mmCIF file of C-alpha atoms in Angstrom:
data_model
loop_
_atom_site.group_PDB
_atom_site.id
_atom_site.type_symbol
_atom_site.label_atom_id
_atom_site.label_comp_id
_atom_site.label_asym_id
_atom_site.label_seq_id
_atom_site.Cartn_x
_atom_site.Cartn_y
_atom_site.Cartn_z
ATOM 1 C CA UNK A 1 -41.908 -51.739 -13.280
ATOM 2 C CA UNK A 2 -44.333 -51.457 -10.325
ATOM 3 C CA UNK A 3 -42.030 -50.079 -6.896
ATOM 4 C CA UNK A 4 -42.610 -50.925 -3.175
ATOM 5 C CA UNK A 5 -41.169 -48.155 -1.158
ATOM 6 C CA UNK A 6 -40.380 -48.727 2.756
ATOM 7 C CA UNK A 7 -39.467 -45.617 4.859
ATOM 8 C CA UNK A 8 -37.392 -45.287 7.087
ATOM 9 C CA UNK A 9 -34.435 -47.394 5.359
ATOM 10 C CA UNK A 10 -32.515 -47.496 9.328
ATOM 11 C CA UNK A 11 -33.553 -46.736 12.521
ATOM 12 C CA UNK A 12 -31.899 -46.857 15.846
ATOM 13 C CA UNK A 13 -34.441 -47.008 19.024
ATOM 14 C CA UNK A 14 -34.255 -47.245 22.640
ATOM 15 C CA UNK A 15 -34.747 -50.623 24.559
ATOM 16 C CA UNK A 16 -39.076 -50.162 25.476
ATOM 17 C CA UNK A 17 -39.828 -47.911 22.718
ATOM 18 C CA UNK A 18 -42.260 -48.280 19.416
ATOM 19 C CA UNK A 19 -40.795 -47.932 15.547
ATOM 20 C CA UNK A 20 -43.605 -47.396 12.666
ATOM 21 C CA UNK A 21 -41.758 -48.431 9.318
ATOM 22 C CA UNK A 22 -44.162 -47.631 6.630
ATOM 23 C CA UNK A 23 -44.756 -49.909 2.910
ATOM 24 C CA UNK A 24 -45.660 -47.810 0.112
ATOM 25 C CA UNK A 25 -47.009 -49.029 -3.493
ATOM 26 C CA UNK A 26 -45.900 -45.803 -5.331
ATOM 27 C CA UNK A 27 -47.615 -46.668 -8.688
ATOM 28 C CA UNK A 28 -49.872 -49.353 -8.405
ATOM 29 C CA UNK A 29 -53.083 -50.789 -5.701
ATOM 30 C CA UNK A 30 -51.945 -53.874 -3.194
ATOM 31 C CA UNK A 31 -54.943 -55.179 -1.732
ATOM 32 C CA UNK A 32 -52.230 -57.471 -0.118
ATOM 33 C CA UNK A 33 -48.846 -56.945 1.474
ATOM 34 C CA UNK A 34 -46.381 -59.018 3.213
ATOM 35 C CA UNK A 35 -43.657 -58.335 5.530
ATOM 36 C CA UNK A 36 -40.649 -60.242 6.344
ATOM 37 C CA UNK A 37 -38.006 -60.539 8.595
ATOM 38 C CA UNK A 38 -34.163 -61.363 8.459
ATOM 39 C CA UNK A 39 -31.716 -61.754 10.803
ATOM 40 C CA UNK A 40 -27.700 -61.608 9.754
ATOM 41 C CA UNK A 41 -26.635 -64.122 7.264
ATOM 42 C CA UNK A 42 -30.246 -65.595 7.524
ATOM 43 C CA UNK A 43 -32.564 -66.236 5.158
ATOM 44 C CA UNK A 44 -36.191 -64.071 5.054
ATOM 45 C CA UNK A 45 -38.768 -65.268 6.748
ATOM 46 C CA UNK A 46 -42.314 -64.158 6.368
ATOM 47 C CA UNK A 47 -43.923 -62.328 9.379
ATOM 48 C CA UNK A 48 -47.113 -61.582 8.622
ATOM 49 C CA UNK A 49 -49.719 -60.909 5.318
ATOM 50 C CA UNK A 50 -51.183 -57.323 5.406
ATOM 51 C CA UNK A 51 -55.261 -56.910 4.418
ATOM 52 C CA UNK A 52 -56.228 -53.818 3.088
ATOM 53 C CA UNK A 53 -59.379 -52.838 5.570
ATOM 54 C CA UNK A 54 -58.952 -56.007 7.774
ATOM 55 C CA UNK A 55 -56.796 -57.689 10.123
ATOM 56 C CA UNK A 56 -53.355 -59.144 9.275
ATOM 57 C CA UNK A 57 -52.515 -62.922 9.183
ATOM 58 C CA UNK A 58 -49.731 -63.727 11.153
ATOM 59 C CA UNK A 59 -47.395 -66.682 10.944
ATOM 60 C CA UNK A 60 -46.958 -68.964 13.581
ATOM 61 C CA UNK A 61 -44.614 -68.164 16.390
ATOM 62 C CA UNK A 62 -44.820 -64.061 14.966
ATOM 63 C CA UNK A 63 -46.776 -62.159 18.504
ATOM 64 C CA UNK A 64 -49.169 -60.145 17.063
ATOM 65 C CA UNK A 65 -49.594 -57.668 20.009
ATOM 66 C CA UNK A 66 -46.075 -56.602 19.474
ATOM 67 C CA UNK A 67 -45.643 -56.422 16.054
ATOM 68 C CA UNK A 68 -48.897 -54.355 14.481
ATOM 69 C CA UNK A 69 -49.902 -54.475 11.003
ATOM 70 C CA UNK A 70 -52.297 -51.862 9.859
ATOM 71 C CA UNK A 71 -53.030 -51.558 6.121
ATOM 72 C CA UNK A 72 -55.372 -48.471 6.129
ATOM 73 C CA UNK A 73 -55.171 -47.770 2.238
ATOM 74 C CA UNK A 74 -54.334 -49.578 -1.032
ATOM 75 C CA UNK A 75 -51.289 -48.456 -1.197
ATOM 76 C CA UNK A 76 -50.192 -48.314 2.561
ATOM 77 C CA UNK A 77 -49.180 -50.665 5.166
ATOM 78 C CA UNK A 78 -47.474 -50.206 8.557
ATOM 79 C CA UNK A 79 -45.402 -52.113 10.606
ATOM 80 C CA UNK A 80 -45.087 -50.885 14.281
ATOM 81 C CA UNK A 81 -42.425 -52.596 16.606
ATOM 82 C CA UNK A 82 -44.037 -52.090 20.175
ATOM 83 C CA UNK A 83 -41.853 -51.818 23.622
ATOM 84 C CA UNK A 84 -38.984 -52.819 21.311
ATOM 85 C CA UNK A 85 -36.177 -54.792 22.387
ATOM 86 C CA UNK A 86 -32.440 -55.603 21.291
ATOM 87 C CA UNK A 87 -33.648 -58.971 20.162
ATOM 88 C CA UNK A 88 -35.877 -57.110 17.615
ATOM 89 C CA UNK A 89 -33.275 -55.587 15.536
ATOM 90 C CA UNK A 90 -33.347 -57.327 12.108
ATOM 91 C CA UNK A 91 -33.845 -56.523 8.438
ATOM 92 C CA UNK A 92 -37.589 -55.942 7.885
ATOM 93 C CA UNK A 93 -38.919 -55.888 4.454
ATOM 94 C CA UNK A 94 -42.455 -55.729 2.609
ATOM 95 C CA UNK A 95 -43.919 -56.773 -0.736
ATOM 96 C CA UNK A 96 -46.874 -55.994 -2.634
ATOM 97 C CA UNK A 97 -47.689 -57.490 -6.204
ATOM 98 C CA UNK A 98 -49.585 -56.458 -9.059
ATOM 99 C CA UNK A 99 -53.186 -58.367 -9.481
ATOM 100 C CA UNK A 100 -52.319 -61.188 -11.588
ATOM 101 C CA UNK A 101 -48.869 -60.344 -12.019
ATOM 102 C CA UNK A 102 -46.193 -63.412 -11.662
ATOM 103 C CA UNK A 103 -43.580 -61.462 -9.626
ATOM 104 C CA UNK A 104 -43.716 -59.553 -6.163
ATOM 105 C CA UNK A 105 -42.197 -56.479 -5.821
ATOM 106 C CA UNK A 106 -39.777 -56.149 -2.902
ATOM 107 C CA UNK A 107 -38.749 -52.864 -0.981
ATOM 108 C CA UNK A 108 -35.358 -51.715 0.012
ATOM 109 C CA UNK A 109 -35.564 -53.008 3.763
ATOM 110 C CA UNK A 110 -35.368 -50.898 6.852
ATOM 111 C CA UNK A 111 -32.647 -52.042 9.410
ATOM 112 C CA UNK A 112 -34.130 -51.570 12.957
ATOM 113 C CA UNK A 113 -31.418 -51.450 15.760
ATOM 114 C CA UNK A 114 -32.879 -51.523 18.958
ATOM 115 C CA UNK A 115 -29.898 -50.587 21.926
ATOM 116 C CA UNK B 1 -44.679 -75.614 -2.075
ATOM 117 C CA UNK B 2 -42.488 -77.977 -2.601
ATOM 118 C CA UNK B 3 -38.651 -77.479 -0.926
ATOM 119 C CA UNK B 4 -35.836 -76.740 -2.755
ATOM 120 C CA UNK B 5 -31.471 -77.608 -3.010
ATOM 121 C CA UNK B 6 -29.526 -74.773 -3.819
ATOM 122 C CA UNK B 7 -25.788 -74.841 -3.301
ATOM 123 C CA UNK B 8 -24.672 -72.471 -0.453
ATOM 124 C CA UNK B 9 -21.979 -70.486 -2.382
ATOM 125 C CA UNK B 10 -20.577 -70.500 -6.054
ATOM 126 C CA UNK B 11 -18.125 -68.235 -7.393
ATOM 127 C CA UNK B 12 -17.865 -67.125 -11.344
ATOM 128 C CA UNK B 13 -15.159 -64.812 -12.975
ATOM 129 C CA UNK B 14 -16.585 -61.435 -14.235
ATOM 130 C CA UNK B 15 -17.803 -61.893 -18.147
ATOM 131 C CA UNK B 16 -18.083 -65.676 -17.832
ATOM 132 C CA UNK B 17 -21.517 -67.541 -17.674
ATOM 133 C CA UNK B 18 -22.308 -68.329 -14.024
ATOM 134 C CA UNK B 19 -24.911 -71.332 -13.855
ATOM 135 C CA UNK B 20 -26.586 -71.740 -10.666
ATOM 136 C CA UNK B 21 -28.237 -75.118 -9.965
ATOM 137 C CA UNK B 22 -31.601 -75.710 -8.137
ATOM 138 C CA UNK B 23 -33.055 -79.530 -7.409
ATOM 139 C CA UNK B 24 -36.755 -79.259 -6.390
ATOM 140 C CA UNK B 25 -37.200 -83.102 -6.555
ATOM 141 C CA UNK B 26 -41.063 -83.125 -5.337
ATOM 142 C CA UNK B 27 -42.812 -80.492 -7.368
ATOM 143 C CA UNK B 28 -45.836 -80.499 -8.558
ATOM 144 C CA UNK B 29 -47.074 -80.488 -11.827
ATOM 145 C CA UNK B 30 -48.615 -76.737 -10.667
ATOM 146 C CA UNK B 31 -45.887 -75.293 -9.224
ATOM 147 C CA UNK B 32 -43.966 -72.569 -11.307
ATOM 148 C CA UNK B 33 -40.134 -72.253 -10.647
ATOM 149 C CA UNK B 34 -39.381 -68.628 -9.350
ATOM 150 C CA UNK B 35 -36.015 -66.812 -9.298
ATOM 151 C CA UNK B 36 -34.824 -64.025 -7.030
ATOM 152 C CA UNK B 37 -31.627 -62.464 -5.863
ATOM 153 C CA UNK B 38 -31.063 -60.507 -3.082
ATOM 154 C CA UNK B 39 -27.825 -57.729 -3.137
ATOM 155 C CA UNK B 40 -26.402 -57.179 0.193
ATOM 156 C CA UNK B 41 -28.824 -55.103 2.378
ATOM 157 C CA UNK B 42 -31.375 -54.593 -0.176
ATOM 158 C CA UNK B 43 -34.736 -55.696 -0.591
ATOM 159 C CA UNK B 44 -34.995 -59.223 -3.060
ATOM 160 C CA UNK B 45 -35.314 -58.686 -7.046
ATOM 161 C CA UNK B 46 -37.242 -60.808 -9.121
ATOM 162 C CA UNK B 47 -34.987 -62.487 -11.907
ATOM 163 C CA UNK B 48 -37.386 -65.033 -14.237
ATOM 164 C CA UNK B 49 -40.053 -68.019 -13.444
ATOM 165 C CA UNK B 50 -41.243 -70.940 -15.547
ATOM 166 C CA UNK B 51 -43.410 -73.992 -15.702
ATOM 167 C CA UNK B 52 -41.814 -76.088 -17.555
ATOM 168 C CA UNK B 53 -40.411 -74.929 -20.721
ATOM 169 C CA UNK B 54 -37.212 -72.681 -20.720
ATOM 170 C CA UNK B 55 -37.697 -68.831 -20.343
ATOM 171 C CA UNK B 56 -35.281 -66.384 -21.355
ATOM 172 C CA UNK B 57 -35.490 -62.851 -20.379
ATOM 173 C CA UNK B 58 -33.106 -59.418 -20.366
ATOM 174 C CA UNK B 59 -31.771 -60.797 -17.107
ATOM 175 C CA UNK B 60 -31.290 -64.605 -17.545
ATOM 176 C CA UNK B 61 -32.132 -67.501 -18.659
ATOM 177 C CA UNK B 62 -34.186 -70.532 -16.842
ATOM 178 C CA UNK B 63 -33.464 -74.421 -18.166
ATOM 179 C CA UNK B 64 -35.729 -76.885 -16.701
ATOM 180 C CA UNK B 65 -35.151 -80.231 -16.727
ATOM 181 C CA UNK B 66 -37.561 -82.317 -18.494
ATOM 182 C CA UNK B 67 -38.738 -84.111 -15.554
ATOM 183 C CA UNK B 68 -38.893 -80.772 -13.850
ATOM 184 C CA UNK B 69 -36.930 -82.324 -10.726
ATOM 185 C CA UNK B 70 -34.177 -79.784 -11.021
ATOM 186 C CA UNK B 71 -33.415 -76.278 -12.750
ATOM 187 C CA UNK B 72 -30.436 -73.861 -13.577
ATOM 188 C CA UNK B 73 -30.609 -70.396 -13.543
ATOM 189 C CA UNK B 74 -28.151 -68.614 -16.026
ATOM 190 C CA UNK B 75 -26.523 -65.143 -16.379
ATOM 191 C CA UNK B 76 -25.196 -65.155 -19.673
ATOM 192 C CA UNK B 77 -22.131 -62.634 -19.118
ATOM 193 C CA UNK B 78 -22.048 -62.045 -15.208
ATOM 194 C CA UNK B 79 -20.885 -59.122 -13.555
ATOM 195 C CA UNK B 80 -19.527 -57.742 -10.445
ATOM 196 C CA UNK B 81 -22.907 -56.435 -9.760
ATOM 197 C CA UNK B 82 -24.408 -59.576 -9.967
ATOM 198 C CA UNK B 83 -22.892 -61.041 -6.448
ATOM 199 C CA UNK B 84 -25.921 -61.681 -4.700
ATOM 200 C CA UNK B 85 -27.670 -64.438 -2.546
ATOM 201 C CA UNK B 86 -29.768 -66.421 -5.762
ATOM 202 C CA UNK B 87 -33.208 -67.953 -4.420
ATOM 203 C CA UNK B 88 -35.057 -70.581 -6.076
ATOM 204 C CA UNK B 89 -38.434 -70.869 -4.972
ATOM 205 C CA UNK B 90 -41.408 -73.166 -6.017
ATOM 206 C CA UNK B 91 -44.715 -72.230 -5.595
ATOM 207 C CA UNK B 92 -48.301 -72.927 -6.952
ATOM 208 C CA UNK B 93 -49.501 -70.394 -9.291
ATOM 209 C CA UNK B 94 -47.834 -67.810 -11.773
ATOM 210 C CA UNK B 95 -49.769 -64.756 -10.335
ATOM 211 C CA UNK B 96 -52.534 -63.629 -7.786
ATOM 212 C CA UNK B 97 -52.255 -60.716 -5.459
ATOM 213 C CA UNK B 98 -51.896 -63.467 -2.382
ATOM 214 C CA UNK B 99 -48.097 -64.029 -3.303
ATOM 215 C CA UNK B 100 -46.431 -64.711 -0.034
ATOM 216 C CA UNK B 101 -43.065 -66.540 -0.562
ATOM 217 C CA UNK B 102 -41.392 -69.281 1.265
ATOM 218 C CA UNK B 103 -37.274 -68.492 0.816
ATOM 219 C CA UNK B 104 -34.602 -70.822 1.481
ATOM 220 C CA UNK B 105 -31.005 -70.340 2.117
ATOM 221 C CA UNK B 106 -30.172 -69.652 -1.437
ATOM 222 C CA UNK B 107 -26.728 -69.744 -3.050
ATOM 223 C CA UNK B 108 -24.545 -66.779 -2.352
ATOM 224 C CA UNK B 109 -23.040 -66.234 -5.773
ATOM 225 C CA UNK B 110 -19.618 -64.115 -6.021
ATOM 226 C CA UNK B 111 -18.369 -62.747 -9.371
ATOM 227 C CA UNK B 112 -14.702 -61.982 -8.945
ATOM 228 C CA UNK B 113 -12.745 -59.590 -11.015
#
């Protein structure tokens, strides 16, 4: 089946730094993305929806000056985490899903620990 | 999409049938029934969908009632690697590349030994 790849799977970061975690389609084109959020014991909650060659759609409450969504290529999208702060650590994950296809495909998650 | 009652937390013994219940009361006559699980720190899995006849796949099974109000999701011989957090979602449409996904609290499901 079709695989969403996210890279880094954890990262630890300073209080007022930036983290890039990276979305990969390995074997297939997303024209769309989507990257969640979820804190401890919480359920995911959808962040934003990732536009291959324009801008993101955020969800409300999400700032989108802090968290930056670039989808450059078909099978890429970014998530940067700007001036990061200990409130920001989470679980973030993307999908991506085949044209026409019923299910989204899900990467592993990258745990961001801001300290 | 229409919401969705899931029991928080079920537990099943390993090799027995574990049958977790979903009541989605106010769908529409559009809206598929989605599946998903979600292993500890991992990203979520897609298990089976339907409309509104019952689907069967190498994973599980989906029953639907006939009114459509409420479904079960069911692992036929569950496993230890099956404790997970279950989702059932409802949503409009079976496919489309614009496939963002509303997730509730889900039912933590625990196979024991």
């Amino acid at each position: 089946g079709a695989v969403v790849s996210q890279h880094p799977s954890r990262v630890i970061c300073k209080s007022g730094t930036s983290v890039k975690i990276e979305c990969r389609s390995l074997d297939f084109q997303a024209t769309t993305m989507f990257w969640y959020r979820q804190f401890p014991k919480k359920s995911l909650m959808l962040m934003a929806t990732s536009n291959e060659g324009s801008k993101a759609t955020y969800e409300q409450g999400v700032e989108k000056d802090k968290f930056l969504i670039n989808h450059a290529s078909l099978t890429l999208s970014t998530l940067t985490v700007t001036s990061a702060h200990p409130e920001d650590s989470s679980f973030y994950i993307c999908s991506a899903s085949l044209p026409g296809a019923p299910e989204a495909f899900f990467g592993q998650g990258t745990r961001l620990t801001v300290v | 999409d229409a919401k969705t009652t899931q029991p928080p937390s079920m537990d099943c013994a390993e090799g027995r049938a574990a049958n977790l219940p979903c009541n989605h009361s106010t769908i529409s006559g559009n809206e598929y029934v989605y599946w998903y699980r979600q292993i500890h720190s991992q990203g979520p899995q897609y298990i089976i969908h339907g409309l509104k006849n019952n689907e069967t796949n190498e994973m599980a099974s989906l029953i639907i009632t006939e009114d459509r109000k409420s479904s079960t999701l069911i692992l036929p011989h569950a496993t230890l690697r099956d404790t997970a957090v279950y989702y059932c979602i409802v949503r409009v449409s079976s496919g489309g590349s614009n496939y963002k996904l509303t997730f509730g609290k889900g039912t933590l499901l625990t196979v024991n030994p």
